JSON list of C-alpha atoms in Angstrom, two decimals:
[
{"chain": "U", "resi": 168, "resn": "UNK", "atom": "CA", "xyz": [-15.08, -11.32, 25.27]},
{"chain": "U", "resi": 169, "resn": "UNK", "atom": "CA", "xyz": [-18.20, -11.25, 23.10]},
{"chain": "U", "resi": 170, "resn": "UNK", "atom": "CA", "xyz": [-17.90, -11.70, 19.37]},
{"chain": "U", "resi": 171, "resn": "UNK", "atom": "CA", "xyz": [-18.83, -8.69, 17.29]},
{"chain": "U", "resi": 172, "resn": "UNK", "atom": "CA", "xyz": [-19.89, -8.47, 13.68]},
{"chain": "U", "resi": 173, "resn": "UNK", "atom": "CA", "xyz": [-17.41, -7.22, 11.13]},
{"chain": "U", "resi": 174, "resn": "UNK", "atom": "CA", "xyz": [-18.22, -3.57, 10.35]},
{"chain": "U", "resi": 175, "resn": "UNK", "atom": "CA", "xyz": [-17.77, -3.98, 6.58]},
{"chain": "U", "resi": 176, "resn": "UNK", "atom": "CA", "xyz": [-20.15, -6.95, 6.60]},
{"chain": "U", "resi": 177, "resn": "UNK", "atom": "CA", "xyz": [-22.73, -4.95, 8.55]},
{"chain": "U", "resi": 178, "resn": "UNK", "atom": "CA", "xyz": [-22.51, -2.01, 6.13]},
{"chain": "U", "resi": 179, "resn": "UNK", "atom": "CA", "xyz": [-22.70, -4.31, 3.10]},
{"chain": "U", "resi": 180, "resn": "UNK", "atom": "CA", "xyz": [-25.79, -6.09, 4.42]},
{"chain": "U", "resi": 181, "resn": "UNK", "atom": "CA", "xyz": [-27.52, -2.83, 5.32]},
{"chain": "U", "resi": 182, "resn": "UNK", "atom": "CA", "xyz": [-26.76, -1.27, 1.91]},
{"chain": "U", "resi": 183, "resn": "UNK", "atom": "CA", "xyz": [-28.25, -4.37, 0.22]},
{"chain": "U", "resi": 184, "resn": "UNK", "atom": "CA", "xyz": [-31.32, -4.19, 2.46]},
{"chain": "U", "resi": 185, "resn": "UNK", "atom": "CA", "xyz": [-31.83, -0.41, 2.47]},
{"chain": "U", "resi": 186, "resn": "UNK", "atom": "CA", "xyz": [-30.98, 1.52, -0.71]},
{"chain": "U", "resi": 187, "resn": "UNK", "atom": "CA", "xyz": [-31.69, 4.77, 1.16]},
{"chain": "U", "resi": 188, "resn": "UNK", "atom": "CA", "xyz": [-28.82, 3.95, 3.53]},
{"chain": "U", "resi": 189, "resn": "UNK", "atom": "CA", "xyz": [-26.43, 3.71, 0.57]},
{"chain": "U", "resi": 190, "resn": "UNK", "atom": "CA", "xyz": [-27.64, 7.11, -0.67]},
{"chain": "U", "resi": 191, "resn": "UNK", "atom": "CA", "xyz": [-27.18, 8.57, 2.80]},
{"chain": "U", "resi": 192, "resn": "UNK", "atom": "CA", "xyz": [-23.60, 7.29, 2.92]},
{"chain": "U", "resi": 193, "resn": "UNK", "atom": "CA", "xyz": [-22.87, 8.86, -0.47]},
{"chain": "U", "resi": 194, "resn": "UNK", "atom": "CA", "xyz": [-24.42, 12.15, 0.65]},
{"chain": "U", "resi": 195, "resn": "UNK", "atom": "CA", "xyz": [-22.39, 12.08, 3.85]},
{"chain": "U", "resi": 196, "resn": "UNK", "atom": "CA", "xyz": [-19.12, 11.36, 2.02]},
{"chain": "U", "resi": 197, "resn": "UNK", "atom": "CA", "xyz": [-19.73, 14.22, -0.42]},
{"chain": "U", "resi": 198, "resn": "UNK", "atom": "CA", "xyz": [-20.74, 16.63, 2.35]},
{"chain": "U", "resi": 199, "resn": "UNK", "atom": "CA", "xyz": [-17.71, 15.75, 4.48]},
{"chain": "U", "resi": 200, "resn": "UNK", "atom": "CA", "xyz": [-15.36, 16.18, 1.54]},
{"chain": "U", "resi": 201, "resn": "UNK", "atom": "CA", "xyz": [-16.82, 19.54, 0.57]},
{"chain": "U", "resi": 202, "resn": "UNK", "atom": "CA", "xyz": [-16.75, 20.74, 4.18]},
{"chain": "U", "resi": 203, "resn": "UNK", "atom": "CA", "xyz": [-13.07, 20.00, 4.78]},
{"chain": "U", "resi": 204, "resn": "UNK", "atom": "CA", "xyz": [-13.09, 16.50, 6.29]},
{"chain": "U", "resi": 205, "resn": "UNK", "atom": "CA", "xyz": [-11.53, 14.46, 3.50]},
{"chain": "U", "resi": 206, "resn": "UNK", "atom": "CA", "xyz": [-10.15, 11.66, 5.71]},
{"chain": "U", "resi": 207, "resn": "UNK", "atom": "CA", "xyz": [-13.58, 10.71, 7.04]},
{"chain": "U", "resi": 208, "resn": "UNK", "atom": "CA", "xyz": [-15.10, 11.15, 3.58]},
{"chain": "U", "resi": 209, "resn": "UNK", "atom": "CA", "xyz": [-12.56, 8.70, 2.09]},
{"chain": "U", "resi": 210, "resn": "UNK", "atom": "CA", "xyz": [-13.29, 6.08, 4.77]},
{"chain": "U", "resi": 211, "resn": "UNK", "atom": "CA", "xyz": [-17.06, 6.31, 4.24]},
{"chain": "U", "resi": 212, "resn": "UNK", "atom": "CA", "xyz": [-16.54, 6.16, 0.49]},
{"chain": "U", "resi": 213, "resn": "UNK", "atom": "CA", "xyz": [-14.30, 3.09, 0.91]},
{"chain": "U", "resi": 214, "resn": "UNK", "atom": "CA", "xyz": [-17.03, 1.29, 2.88]},
{"chain": "U", "resi": 215, "resn": "UNK", "atom": "CA", "xyz": [-19.60, 2.28, 0.27]},
{"chain": "U", "resi": 216, "resn": "UNK", "atom": "CA", "xyz": [-17.40, 1.00, -2.57]},
{"chain": "U", "resi": 217, "resn": "UNK", "atom": "CA", "xyz": [-16.99, -2.31, -0.73]},
{"chain": "U", "resi": 218, "resn": "UNK", "atom": "CA", "xyz": [-20.76, -2.56, -0.28]},
{"chain": "U", "resi": 219, "resn": "UNK", "atom": "CA", "xyz": [-21.71, -1.66, -3.86]},
{"chain": "U", "resi": 220, "resn": "UNK", "atom": "CA", "xyz": [-19.45, -1.81, -6.89]},
{"chain": "U", "resi": 221, "resn": "UNK", "atom": "CA", "xyz": [-16.45, -3.44, -5.15]},
{"chain": "U", "resi": 222, "resn": "UNK", "atom": "CA", "xyz": [-12.84, -2.45, -5.76]},
{"chain": "U", "resi": 223, "resn": "UNK", "atom": "CA", "xyz": [-12.40, -4.75, -8.76]},
{"chain": "U", "resi": 224, "resn": "UNK", "atom": "CA", "xyz": [-15.54, -3.32, -10.35]},
{"chain": "U", "resi": 225, "resn": "UNK", "atom": "CA", "xyz": [-14.39, 0.20, -9.47]},
{"chain": "U", "resi": 226, "resn": "UNK", "atom": "CA", "xyz": [-11.02, -0.51, -11.12]},
{"chain": "U", "resi": 227, "resn": "UNK", "atom": "CA", "xyz": [-12.75, -1.52, -14.36]},
{"chain": "U", "resi": 228, "resn": "UNK", "atom": "CA", "xyz": [-15.17, 1.39, -14.18]},
{"chain": "U", "resi": 229, "resn": "UNK", "atom": "CA", "xyz": [-12.45, 4.00, -13.56]},
{"chain": "U", "resi": 230, "resn": "UNK", "atom": "CA", "xyz": [-9.61, 2.38, -15.52]},
{"chain": "U", "resi": 231, "resn": "UNK", "atom": "CA", "xyz": [-7.35, 2.59, -12.48]},
{"chain": "U", "resi": 232, "resn": "UNK", "atom": "CA", "xyz": [-5.56, -0.24, -10.63]},
{"chain": "U", "resi": 233, "resn": "UNK", "atom": "CA", "xyz": [-7.49, -1.75, -7.73]},
{"chain": "U", "resi": 234, "resn": "UNK", "atom": "CA", "xyz": [-4.50, -1.42, -5.37]},
{"chain": "U", "resi": 235, "resn": "UNK", "atom": "CA", "xyz": [-4.20, 2.28, -6.18]},
{"chain": "U", "resi": 236, "resn": "UNK", "atom": "CA", "xyz": [-7.90, 2.77, -5.45]},
{"chain": "U", "resi": 237, "resn": "UNK", "atom": "CA", "xyz": [-7.49, 0.99, -2.11]},
{"chain": "U", "resi": 238, "resn": "UNK", "atom": "CA", "xyz": [-4.64, 3.35, -1.22]},
{"chain": "U", "resi": 239, "resn": "UNK", "atom": "CA", "xyz": [-6.58, 6.42, -2.35]},
{"chain": "U", "resi": 240, "resn": "UNK", "atom": "CA", "xyz": [-9.47, 5.56, -0.06]},
{"chain": "U", "resi": 241, "resn": "UNK", "atom": "CA", "xyz": [-7.35, 4.67, 2.97]},
{"chain": "U", "resi": 242, "resn": "UNK", "atom": "CA", "xyz": [-7.15, 7.03, 5.95]},
{"chain": "U", "resi": 243, "resn": "UNK", "atom": "CA", "xyz": [-3.85, 8.42, 4.65]},
{"chain": "U", "resi": 244, "resn": "UNK", "atom": "CA", "xyz": [-4.84, 8.38, 0.98]},
{"chain": "U", "resi": 245, "resn": "UNK", "atom": "CA", "xyz": [-4.58, 11.43, -1.19]},
{"chain": "U", "resi": 246, "resn": "UNK", "atom": "CA", "xyz": [-6.60, 10.95, -4.38]},
{"chain": "U", "resi": 247, "resn": "UNK", "atom": "CA", "xyz": [-6.43, 13.63, -7.04]},
{"chain": "U", "resi": 248, "resn": "UNK", "atom": "CA", "xyz": [-9.60, 15.53, -7.87]},
{"chain": "U", "resi": 249, "resn": "UNK", "atom": "CA", "xyz": [-9.86, 13.55, -11.11]},
{"chain": "U", "resi": 250, "resn": "UNK", "atom": "CA", "xyz": [-9.62, 10.23, -9.26]},
{"chain": "U", "resi": 251, "resn": "UNK", "atom": "CA", "xyz": [-12.07, 11.32, -6.58]},
{"chain": "U", "resi": 252, "resn": "UNK", "atom": "CA", "xyz": [-14.50, 12.48, -9.25]},
{"chain": "U", "resi": 253, "resn": "UNK", "atom": "CA", "xyz": [-14.21, 9.13, -11.02]},
{"chain": "U", "resi": 254, "resn": "UNK", "atom": "CA", "xyz": [-14.84, 7.24, -7.76]},
{"chain": "U", "resi": 255, "resn": "UNK", "atom": "CA", "xyz": [-17.88, 9.35, -6.83]},
{"chain": "U", "resi": 256, "resn": "UNK", "atom": "CA", "xyz": [-19.14, 8.94, -10.40]},
{"chain": "U", "resi": 257, "resn": "UNK", "atom": "CA", "xyz": [-18.84, 5.15, -10.37]},
{"chain": "U", "resi": 258, "resn": "UNK", "atom": "CA", "xyz": [-20.64, 4.85, -7.04]},
{"chain": "U", "resi": 259, "resn": "UNK", "atom": "CA", "xyz": [-23.28, 7.34, -8.13]},
{"chain": "U", "resi": 260, "resn": "UNK", "atom": "CA", "xyz": [-23.95, 5.34, -11.31]},
{"chain": "U", "resi": 261, "resn": "UNK", "atom": "CA", "xyz": [-24.06, 2.08, -9.33]},
{"chain": "U", "resi": 262, "resn": "UNK", "atom": "CA", "xyz": [-26.73, 3.57, -7.07]},
{"chain": "U", "resi": 263, "resn": "UNK", "atom": "CA", "xyz": [-28.57, 5.24, -9.95]},
{"chain": "U", "resi": 264, "resn": "UNK", "atom": "CA", "xyz": [-28.51, 8.69, -8.34]},
{"chain": "U", "resi": 265, "resn": "UNK", "atom": "CA", "xyz": [-27.29, 12.21, -9.01]},
{"chain": "U", "resi": 266, "resn": "UNK", "atom": "CA", "xyz": [-25.40, 14.34, -6.49]},
{"chain": "U", "resi": 267, "resn": "UNK", "atom": "CA", "xyz": [-26.52, 17.90, -5.86]},
{"chain": "U", "resi": 268, "resn": "UNK", "atom": "CA", "xyz": [-24.65, 20.38, -3.68]},
{"chain": "U", "resi": 269, "resn": "UNK", "atom": "CA", "xyz": [-26.35, 23.35, -2.07]},
{"chain": "U", "resi": 270, "resn": "UNK", "atom": "CA", "xyz": [-24.67, 26.14, -0.14]},
{"chain": "U", "resi": 271, "resn": "UNK", "atom": "CA", "xyz": [-26.43, 27.18, 3.06]},
{"chain": "U", "resi": 272, "resn": "UNK", "atom": "CA", "xyz": [-25.71, 30.04, 5.44]},
{"chain": "U", "resi": 273, "resn": "UNK", "atom": "CA", "xyz": [-23.29, 29.00, 8.17]},
{"chain": "U", "resi": 274, "resn": "UNK", "atom": "CA", "xyz": [-24.74, 28.78, 11.65]}
]
């Protein structure tokens, strides 16, 4: 069986190489969350946290325990709106971007 690269490592390297990729991941996580797919949004956000601020940095930034943040962003996690807002805010600040949401007519 062929060896494959670790997904987290691949995402981390691409985020470091392409800042636009990091922004796209943040956009996708926000869009998925707002459109009713919170599980996928949490997993993308978890990968983005790993690739940017890291869970220890996120814990300091949000004043929440690292282990709790790991659980919140797991597939079965259930972060409160306050916690999710704090996580999005920390990543947004790390990337130096703002998040804008726009409603569009459904297809």
